[in-house]
């Protein structure tokens, strides 16, 4: 989340080079999506272990 906010701030501020700012945003979003998928998989596996269908 920090990378997304930092990247968005850098894009709007214009102090850092634009490609670097967009890379920060993209990496931050990629981490968020990866974390959300991992959390969903862990939740699904926990349901399976508990015997809930």
GROMACS .gro file of N, CA, C and O in nm:
model
  212
    1UNK      N    1   0.083  -0.119   0.000
    1UNK     CA    2   0.000   0.000   0.000
    1UNK      C    3   0.087   0.125   0.000
    1UNK      O    4   0.052   0.224  -0.062
    2UNK      N    5   0.198   0.117   0.071
    2UNK     CA    6   0.287   0.232   0.079
    2UNK      C    7   0.342   0.268  -0.059
    2UNK      O    8   0.349   0.386  -0.094
    3UNK      N    9   0.377   0.165  -0.137
    3UNK     CA   10   0.431   0.193  -0.271
    3UNK      C   11   0.327   0.257  -0.361
    3UNK      O   12   0.360   0.343  -0.442
    4UNK      N   13   0.202   0.215  -0.349
    4UNK     CA   14   0.095   0.275  -0.431
    4UNK      C   15   0.078   0.422  -0.396
    4UNK      O   16   0.073   0.508  -0.484
    5UNK      N   17   0.072   0.452  -0.267
    5UNK     CA   18   0.053   0.591  -0.224
    5UNK      C   19   0.175   0.674  -0.261
    5UNK      O   20   0.162   0.786  -0.312
    6UNK      N   21   0.293   0.620  -0.237
    6UNK     CA   22   0.416   0.693  -0.271
    6UNK      C   23   0.425   0.717  -0.421
    6UNK      O   24   0.460   0.827  -0.465
    7UNK      N   25   0.393   0.616  -0.500
    7UNK     CA   26   0.396   0.632  -0.645
    7UNK      C   27   0.293   0.732  -0.695
    7UNK      O   28   0.322   0.814  -0.781
    8UNK      N   29   0.172   0.726  -0.640
    8UNK     CA   30   0.068   0.821  -0.681
    8UNK      C   31   0.107   0.963  -0.643
    8UNK      O   32   0.085   1.058  -0.720
    9UNK      N   33   0.166   0.978  -0.525
    9UNK     CA   34   0.212   1.111  -0.484
    9UNK      C   35   0.323   1.160  -0.576
    9UNK      O   36   0.325   1.277  -0.615
   10UNK      N   37   0.416   1.070  -0.612
   10UNK     CA   38   0.527   1.108  -0.699
   10UNK      C   39   0.476   1.145  -0.839
   10UNK      O   40   0.529   1.238  -0.901
   11UNK      N   41   0.375   1.075  -0.888
   11UNK     CA   42   0.318   1.107  -1.019
   11UNK      C   43   0.253   1.245  -1.016
   11UNK      O   44   0.273   1.326  -1.105
   12UNK      N   45   0.176   1.271  -0.910
   12UNK     CA   46   0.106   1.400  -0.904
   12UNK      C   47   0.200   1.515  -0.871
   12UNK      O   48   0.177   1.627  -0.915
   13UNK      N   49   0.306   1.487  -0.795
   13UNK     CA   50   0.399   1.592  -0.755
   13UNK      C   51   0.494   1.629  -0.869
   13UNK      O   52   0.527   1.745  -0.888
   14UNK      N   53   0.540   1.529  -0.942
   14UNK     CA   54   0.628   1.554  -1.055
   14UNK      C   55   0.773   1.573  -1.017
   14UNK      O   56   0.855   1.611  -1.101
   15UNK      N   57   0.810   1.550  -0.891
   15UNK     CA   58   0.948   1.570  -0.848
   15UNK      C   59   1.039   1.457  -0.897
   15UNK      O   60   1.152   1.480  -0.935
   16UNK      N   61   0.987   1.335  -0.894
   16UNK     CA   62   1.063   1.220  -0.944
   16UNK      C   63   1.033   1.200  -1.092
   16UNK      O   64   0.930   1.244  -1.142
   17UNK      N   65   1.121   1.133  -1.165
   17UNK     CA   66   1.092   1.104  -1.306
   17UNK      C   67   0.964   1.023  -1.319
   17UNK      O   68   0.937   0.932  -1.239
   18UNK      N   69   0.885   1.053  -1.420
   18UNK     CA   70   0.754   0.990  -1.439
   18UNK      C   71   0.763   0.837  -1.453
   18UNK      O   72   0.682   0.767  -1.391
   19UNK      N   73   0.856   0.783  -1.532
   19UNK     CA   74   0.861   0.636  -1.542
   19UNK      C   75   0.887   0.568  -1.407
   19UNK      O   76   0.826   0.466  -1.376
   20UNK      N   77   0.973   0.626  -1.326
   20UNK     CA   78   1.001   0.570  -1.194
   20UNK      C   79   0.877   0.575  -1.106
   20UNK      O   80   0.847   0.480  -1.033
   21UNK      N   81   0.803   0.683  -1.113
   21UNK     CA   82   0.680   0.697  -1.034
   21UNK      C   83   0.578   0.592  -1.074
   21UNK      O   84   0.514   0.531  -0.988
   22UNK      N   85   0.562   0.571  -1.204
   22UNK     CA   86   0.466   0.471  -1.250
   22UNK      C   87   0.510   0.330  -1.215
   22UNK      O   88   0.428   0.242  -1.190
   23UNK      N   89   0.641   0.306  -1.211
   23UNK     CA   90   0.692   0.175  -1.169
   23UNK      C   91   0.656   0.151  -1.022
   23UNK      O   92   0.616   0.041  -0.985
   24UNK      N   93   0.668   0.254  -0.939
   24UNK     CA   94   0.630   0.241  -0.798
   24UNK      C   95   0.482   0.205  -0.786
   24UNK      O   96   0.444   0.117  -0.707
   25UNK      N   97   0.398   0.272  -0.863
   25UNK     CA   98   0.255   0.242  -0.860
   25UNK      C   99   0.229   0.099  -0.905
   25UNK      O  100   0.155   0.024  -0.840
   26UNK      N  101   0.290   0.059  -1.015
   26UNK     CA  102   0.267  -0.075  -1.070
   26UNK      C  103   0.315  -0.184  -0.974
   26UNK      O  104   0.245  -0.284  -0.953
   27UNK      N  105   0.431  -0.166  -0.914
   27UNK     CA  106   0.482  -0.266  -0.820
   27UNK      C  107   0.393  -0.272  -0.696
   27UNK      O  108   0.362  -0.381  -0.645
   28UNK      N  109   0.348  -0.158  -0.649
   28UNK     CA  110   0.258  -0.155  -0.533
   28UNK      C  111   0.127  -0.226  -0.561
   28UNK      O  112   0.079  -0.305  -0.478
   29UNK      N  113   0.069  -0.202  -0.677
   29UNK     CA  114  -0.056  -0.270  -0.714
   29UNK      C  115  -0.033  -0.420  -0.730
   29UNK      O  116  -0.117  -0.501  -0.688
   30UNK      N  117   0.080  -0.458  -0.787
   30UNK     CA  118   0.111  -0.601  -0.803
   30UNK      C  119   0.121  -0.669  -0.667
   30UNK      O  120   0.071  -0.781  -0.648
   31UNK      N  121   0.186  -0.603  -0.570
   31UNK     CA  122   0.195  -0.660  -0.436
   31UNK      C  123   0.057  -0.672  -0.371
   31UNK      O  124   0.028  -0.771  -0.303
   32UNK      N  125  -0.027  -0.571  -0.390
   32UNK     CA  126  -0.162  -0.576  -0.333
   32UNK      C  127  -0.243  -0.691  -0.391
   32UNK      O  128  -0.311  -0.764  -0.319
   33UNK      N  129  -0.237  -0.709  -0.523
   33UNK     CA  130  -0.312  -0.816  -0.588
   33UNK      C  131  -0.258  -0.952  -0.543
   33UNK      O  132  -0.335  -1.044  -0.513
   34UNK      N  133  -0.126  -0.966  -0.536
   34UNK     CA  134  -0.066  -1.092  -0.492
   34UNK      C  135  -0.107  -1.124  -0.349
   34UNK      O  136  -0.140  -1.239  -0.317
   35UNK      N  137  -0.106  -1.024  -0.263
   35UNK     CA  138  -0.148  -1.045  -0.125
   35UNK      C  139  -0.294  -1.084  -0.113
   35UNK      O  140  -0.330  -1.171  -0.033
   36UNK      N  141  -0.379  -1.021  -0.194
   36UNK     CA  142  -0.522  -1.053  -0.190
   36UNK      C  143  -0.547  -1.196  -0.237
   36UNK      O  144  -0.628  -1.269  -0.178
   37UNK      N  145  -0.478  -1.237  -0.342
   37UNK     CA  146  -0.495  -1.374  -0.392
   37UNK      C  147  -0.443  -1.474  -0.289
   37UNK      O  148  -0.508  -1.576  -0.262
   38UNK      N  149  -0.328  -1.446  -0.230
   38UNK     CA  150  -0.274  -1.537  -0.129
   38UNK      C  151  -0.366  -1.548  -0.008
   38UNK      O  152  -0.385  -1.657   0.046
   39UNK      N  153  -0.425  -1.437   0.033
   39UNK     CA  154  -0.519  -1.439   0.146
   39UNK      C  155  -0.642  -1.523   0.110
   39UNK      O  156  -0.691  -1.600   0.192
   40UNK      N  157  -0.692  -1.508  -0.012
   40UNK     CA  158  -0.807  -1.586  -0.056
   40UNK      C  159  -0.776  -1.735  -0.063
   40UNK      O  160  -0.859  -1.818  -0.024
   41UNK      N  161  -0.659  -1.770  -0.111
   41UNK     CA  162  -0.620  -1.911  -0.118
   41UNK      C  163  -0.607  -1.968   0.023
   41UNK      O  164  -0.654  -2.079   0.051
   42UNK      N  165  -0.544  -1.893   0.112
   42UNK     CA  166  -0.529  -1.941   0.250
   42UNK      C  167  -0.666  -1.959   0.317
   42UNK      O  168  -0.689  -2.056   0.389
   43UNK      N  169  -0.757  -1.867   0.291
   43UNK     CA  170  -0.892  -1.877   0.346
   43UNK      C  171  -0.963  -2.002   0.291
   43UNK      O  172  -1.026  -2.076   0.364
   44UNK      N  173  -0.950  -2.023   0.161
   44UNK     CA  174  -1.012  -2.140   0.099
   44UNK      C  175  -0.955  -2.270   0.151
   44UNK      O  176  -1.028  -2.367   0.175
   45UNK      N  177  -0.824  -2.275   0.169
   45UNK     CA  178  -0.762  -2.396   0.223
   45UNK      C  179  -0.803  -2.419   0.367
   45UNK      O  180  -0.821  -2.534   0.410
   46UNK      N  181  -0.821  -2.314   0.443
   46UNK     CA  182  -0.865  -2.328   0.582
   46UNK      C  183  -1.006  -2.383   0.587
   46UNK      O  184  -1.040  -2.466   0.672
   47UNK      N  185  -1.093  -2.341   0.495
   47UNK     CA  186  -1.228  -2.394   0.489
   47UNK      C  187  -1.225  -2.543   0.457
   47UNK      O  188  -1.301  -2.621   0.513
   48UNK      N  189  -1.137  -2.581   0.365
   48UNK     CA  190  -1.128  -2.722   0.327
   48UNK      C  191  -1.079  -2.806   0.443
   48UNK      O  192  -1.126  -2.917   0.466
   49UNK      N  193  -0.983  -2.755   0.520
   49UNK     CA  194  -0.931  -2.827   0.635
   49UNK      C  195  -1.037  -2.845   0.744
   49UNK      O  196  -1.036  -2.943   0.817
   50UNK      N  197  -1.127  -2.747   0.755
   50UNK     CA  198  -1.234  -2.755   0.855
   50UNK      C  199  -1.348  -2.845   0.810
   50UNK      O  200  -1.439  -2.872   0.887
   51UNK      N  201  -1.348  -2.885   0.684
   51UNK     CA  202  -1.453  -2.972   0.633
   51UNK      C  203  -1.575  -2.898   0.583
   51UNK      O  204  -1.680  -2.958   0.559
   52UNK      N  205  -1.565  -2.767   0.566
   52UNK     CA  206  -1.678  -2.688   0.513
   52UNK      C  207  -1.674  -2.698   0.362
   52UNK      O  208  -1.571  -2.680   0.299
   53UNK      N  209  -1.788  -2.728   0.302
   53UNK     CA  210  -1.791  -2.742   0.156
   53UNK      C  211  -1.839  -2.618   0.093
   53UNK      O  212  -1.932  -2.563   0.095
   0.00000   0.00000   0.00000
